[in-house]
Amino acid sequence: MLIRVIGAAGSPSVFFNQQIPKLAMAATGLPVMQSRRVATTKITPTEGSEILANQRLNRPISPHLGAYKLDQTYFSASAWNRITGCILSGSAYAYFAGYLVAPLLGWHWESASLAAGFAALPFAAQAGLKTFFAFPFAYHFFQGTRHIVYDLGLGYAKQTIKSGEKLIWGLSAVSALGLAFGL
C-alpha cells in the first residue's frame, strides 16, 4: 500500500518523502548515512593547472556537424533558420552602420538617392537583390513560426517534420516571389 502525504498547497510533503528511505534503512539496522574522510593536499598553482588540463581532456565535446545524419530534417531546419537569421541581421547591421558613417564619408544614403539608384539598376539585378532578401525573410518567418509550434509540443512525428519542411520551403519560395515581384 502506497501512502502519499499531501501538504497544505497540494504538493507532496518534502519532509515526509525524504525521511521514508532513512526510516526504512534505520529499521533494518543498516547504516543510514555513508561517511568518508576528506583528504586534502596542498598543491602549487602549476600542479592545479596540470590537473585541470588533464580533466579537460576527458570531458565530452560538442559534436561537429559531420556527426549528424544528413536525413535529419529537424537539424537542417534549425541550421537554415539560423543562417537566414544571420543573413538578415548581418545585412541590417551593415546597412545601418553604413547609414551612420555615410555623412562622414560623403556618401548619399538618403532614401531618395537609394531609391533612384535602385531604379537605375537593370531588371535582373533588381530581381536578384529583392529575391536575395525576400527568400531569407520568408523562410525565417515560416521556420520561426514552426519553432513556436514546436515549443508548444506539437508536430514532433517524423512524417510531420518531413512534410512540414517541404511545406516551409515551398511557402518560402512562393512568398519570396510574391515579395520580390508583387505576384
CSV table of C-alpha atoms in Angstrom, one decimal:
chain,number,residue,atom,x,y,z
A,1,MET,CA,0.0,0.0,0.0
A,2,LEU,CA,1.3,3.4,-1.0
A,3,ILE,CA,0.8,6.3,1.4
A,4,ARG,CA,1.0,9.8,-0.1
A,5,VAL,CA,1.0,12.8,2.3
A,6,ILE,CA,-0.1,16.0,0.7
A,7,GLY,CA,1.0,19.3,2.1
A,8,ALA,CA,-1.2,22.4,2.5
A,9,ALA,CA,-0.5,23.7,-1.0
A,10,GLY,CA,-1.5,20.3,-2.6
A,11,SER,CA,2.1,19.3,-3.3
A,12,PRO,CA,3.7,16.2,-1.7
A,13,SER,CA,5.3,16.7,1.6
A,14,VAL,CA,9.1,17.2,1.1
A,15,PHE,CA,9.9,16.2,4.7
A,16,PHE,CA,7.9,13.0,4.6
A,17,ASN,CA,9.2,11.9,1.2
A,18,GLN,CA,12.8,12.4,2.1
A,19,GLN,CA,12.6,10.7,5.5
A,20,ILE,CA,10.9,7.5,4.4
A,21,PRO,CA,14.0,5.8,3.0
A,22,LYS,CA,16.1,6.8,6.0
A,23,LEU,CA,13.5,5.4,8.4
A,24,ALA,CA,13.2,2.2,6.4
A,25,MET,CA,17.0,1.7,6.4
A,26,ALA,CA,17.2,2.5,10.2
A,27,ALA,CA,14.6,-0.2,10.9
A,28,THR,CA,16.8,-2.8,9.2
A,29,GLY,CA,19.7,-1.9,11.4
A,30,LEU,CA,21.9,-0.9,8.4
A,31,PRO,CA,23.9,2.3,8.5
A,32,VAL,CA,21.7,5.2,7.2
A,33,MET,CA,24.4,7.6,6.1
A,34,GLN,CA,27.6,7.0,4.3
A,35,SER,CA,30.7,8.8,5.6
A,36,ARG,CA,34.0,9.3,4.1
A,37,ARG,CA,37.0,11.1,5.4
A,38,VAL,CA,38.1,14.1,3.3
A,39,ALA,CA,41.7,14.2,2.3
A,40,THR,CA,43.2,17.4,1.1
A,41,THR,CA,46.7,18.1,-0.1
A,42,LYS,CA,48.4,21.4,-0.8
A,43,ILE,CA,49.4,21.9,-4.4
A,44,THR,CA,51.1,24.7,-6.4
A,45,PRO,CA,49.1,26.7,-9.0
A,46,THR,CA,51.1,24.9,-11.7
A,47,GLU,CA,50.1,21.5,-10.5
A,48,GLY,CA,46.5,22.7,-10.2
A,49,SER,CA,46.6,23.8,-13.8
A,50,GLU,CA,48.0,20.4,-14.9
A,51,ILE,CA,45.2,18.6,-13.1
A,52,LEU,CA,42.6,20.9,-14.7
A,53,ALA,CA,44.2,20.3,-18.2
A,54,ASN,CA,44.1,16.5,-17.7
A,55,GLN,CA,40.4,16.7,-16.5
A,56,ARG,CA,39.5,18.7,-19.6
A,57,LEU,CA,41.0,16.0,-21.9
A,58,ASN,CA,38.4,13.6,-20.5
A,59,ARG,CA,35.4,15.9,-20.9
A,60,PRO,CA,33.0,15.4,-23.8
A,61,ILE,CA,33.0,18.0,-26.5
A,62,SER,CA,30.1,19.1,-28.7
A,63,PRO,CA,29.8,17.1,-31.9
A,64,HIS,CA,30.8,18.6,-35.2
A,65,LEU,CA,28.2,19.0,-37.9
A,66,GLY,CA,29.5,15.8,-39.5
A,67,ALA,CA,28.2,13.8,-36.6
A,68,TYR,CA,24.6,14.3,-37.7
A,69,LYS,CA,22.9,12.2,-40.4
A,70,LEU,CA,22.0,14.2,-43.5
A,71,ASP,CA,18.4,13.0,-43.5
A,72,GLN,CA,17.7,14.5,-40.1
A,73,THR,CA,15.3,17.2,-41.3
A,74,TYR,CA,15.0,18.9,-37.9
A,75,PHE,CA,18.7,19.6,-37.8
A,76,SER,CA,18.8,21.2,-41.3
A,77,ALA,CA,15.7,23.2,-40.5
A,78,SER,CA,17.3,24.7,-37.4
A,79,ALA,CA,20.6,25.3,-39.2
A,80,TRP,CA,18.9,27.1,-42.1
A,81,ASN,CA,16.8,29.1,-39.7
A,82,ARG,CA,20.0,30.4,-38.0
A,83,ILE,CA,21.7,31.0,-41.4
A,84,THR,CA,18.8,33.1,-42.7
A,85,GLY,CA,18.6,35.0,-39.4
A,86,CYS,CA,22.3,35.8,-39.7
A,87,ILE,CA,21.9,37.0,-43.3
A,88,LEU,CA,19.0,39.2,-42.4
A,89,SER,CA,20.6,40.7,-39.2
A,90,GLY,CA,24.0,41.0,-40.8
A,91,SER,CA,22.5,42.9,-43.7
A,92,ALA,CA,20.6,45.2,-41.4
A,93,TYR,CA,23.7,45.9,-39.3
A,94,ALA,CA,25.8,46.6,-42.4
A,95,TYR,CA,23.2,48.9,-43.8
A,96,PHE,CA,22.7,50.9,-40.6
A,97,ALA,CA,26.4,51.1,-40.0
A,98,GLY,CA,26.9,52.5,-43.5
A,99,TYR,CA,24.0,54.9,-42.9
A,100,LEU,CA,25.7,56.0,-39.7
A,101,VAL,CA,29.0,56.8,-41.3
A,102,ALA,CA,27.7,58.0,-44.7
A,103,PRO,CA,27.7,61.7,-43.8
A,104,LEU,CA,31.3,61.4,-42.6
A,105,LEU,CA,32.4,59.8,-45.8
A,106,GLY,CA,30.3,62.0,-48.1
A,107,TRP,CA,28.1,59.1,-49.2
A,108,HIS,CA,24.4,59.8,-50.1
A,109,TRP,CA,22.4,57.1,-48.4
A,110,GLU,CA,19.2,59.1,-48.1
A,111,SER,CA,16.0,57.2,-49.1
A,112,ALA,CA,15.5,59.2,-52.3
A,113,SER,CA,19.0,58.6,-53.6
A,114,LEU,CA,18.9,54.9,-52.7
A,115,ALA,CA,15.5,54.5,-54.5
A,116,ALA,CA,16.9,56.4,-57.5
A,117,GLY,CA,20.0,54.2,-57.6
A,118,PHE,CA,18.0,51.0,-57.3
A,119,ALA,CA,15.6,52.1,-60.1
A,120,ALA,CA,18.7,52.7,-62.3
A,121,LEU,CA,19.8,49.0,-62.0
A,122,PRO,CA,18.8,46.6,-64.7
A,123,PHE,CA,15.8,44.4,-64.1
A,124,ALA,CA,17.8,41.2,-63.5
A,125,ALA,CA,19.9,43.0,-60.8
A,126,GLN,CA,16.8,44.4,-59.1
A,127,ALA,CA,15.1,40.9,-59.2
A,128,GLY,CA,18.3,39.3,-57.8
A,129,LEU,CA,18.6,41.8,-54.9
A,130,LYS,CA,14.9,41.6,-54.0
A,131,THR,CA,14.9,37.8,-54.1
A,132,PHE,CA,18.2,37.7,-52.1
A,133,PHE,CA,16.4,39.5,-49.2
A,134,ALA,CA,12.9,38.2,-49.7
A,135,PHE,CA,13.7,34.4,-49.5
A,136,PRO,CA,15.6,34.5,-46.2
A,137,PHE,CA,13.0,36.8,-44.8
A,138,ALA,CA,10.1,34.5,-45.8
A,139,TYR,CA,12.0,31.3,-44.7
A,140,HIS,CA,13.0,32.8,-41.4
A,141,PHE,CA,9.4,33.9,-40.8
A,142,PHE,CA,7.9,30.5,-41.5
A,143,GLN,CA,10.6,28.5,-39.8
A,144,GLY,CA,10.3,30.8,-36.7
A,145,THR,CA,6.6,30.1,-36.6
A,146,ARG,CA,7.3,26.4,-36.8
A,147,HIS,CA,9.7,26.6,-33.9
A,148,ILE,CA,7.0,28.3,-31.9
A,149,VAL,CA,4.7,25.4,-32.7
A,150,TYR,CA,7.5,23.0,-31.6
A,151,ASP,CA,7.7,25.0,-28.3
A,152,LEU,CA,4.0,24.1,-27.7
A,153,GLY,CA,5.0,20.4,-28.0
A,154,LEU,CA,3.2,19.9,-31.4
A,155,GLY,CA,4.5,18.3,-34.6
A,156,TYR,CA,7.2,16.0,-33.5
A,157,ALA,CA,6.2,13.0,-35.5
A,158,LYS,CA,8.9,12.2,-38.1
A,159,GLN,CA,6.4,12.3,-41.0
A,160,THR,CA,5.1,15.6,-39.8
A,161,ILE,CA,8.6,17.0,-39.6
A,162,LYS,CA,9.4,15.9,-43.1
A,163,SER,CA,6.2,17.2,-44.7
A,164,GLY,CA,6.4,20.4,-42.7
A,165,GLU,CA,9.9,21.1,-44.0
A,166,LYS,CA,8.7,20.6,-47.6
A,167,LEU,CA,5.8,22.9,-46.9
A,168,ILE,CA,8.0,25.6,-45.4
A,169,TRP,CA,10.5,25.5,-48.4
A,170,GLY,CA,7.5,25.8,-50.8
A,171,LEU,CA,5.8,28.6,-48.9
A,172,SER,CA,9.1,30.4,-48.6
A,173,ALA,CA,9.7,30.2,-52.4
A,174,VAL,CA,6.2,31.4,-53.2
A,175,SER,CA,6.3,34.1,-50.6
A,176,ALA,CA,9.7,35.3,-51.8
A,177,LEU,CA,8.5,35.6,-55.4
A,178,GLY,CA,5.4,37.4,-54.1
A,179,LEU,CA,7.6,39.8,-52.1
A,180,ALA,CA,10.1,40.3,-54.9
A,181,PHE,CA,7.8,40.7,-57.8
A,182,GLY,CA,4.5,41.5,-56.3
A,183,LEU,CA,2.8,38.5,-57.7
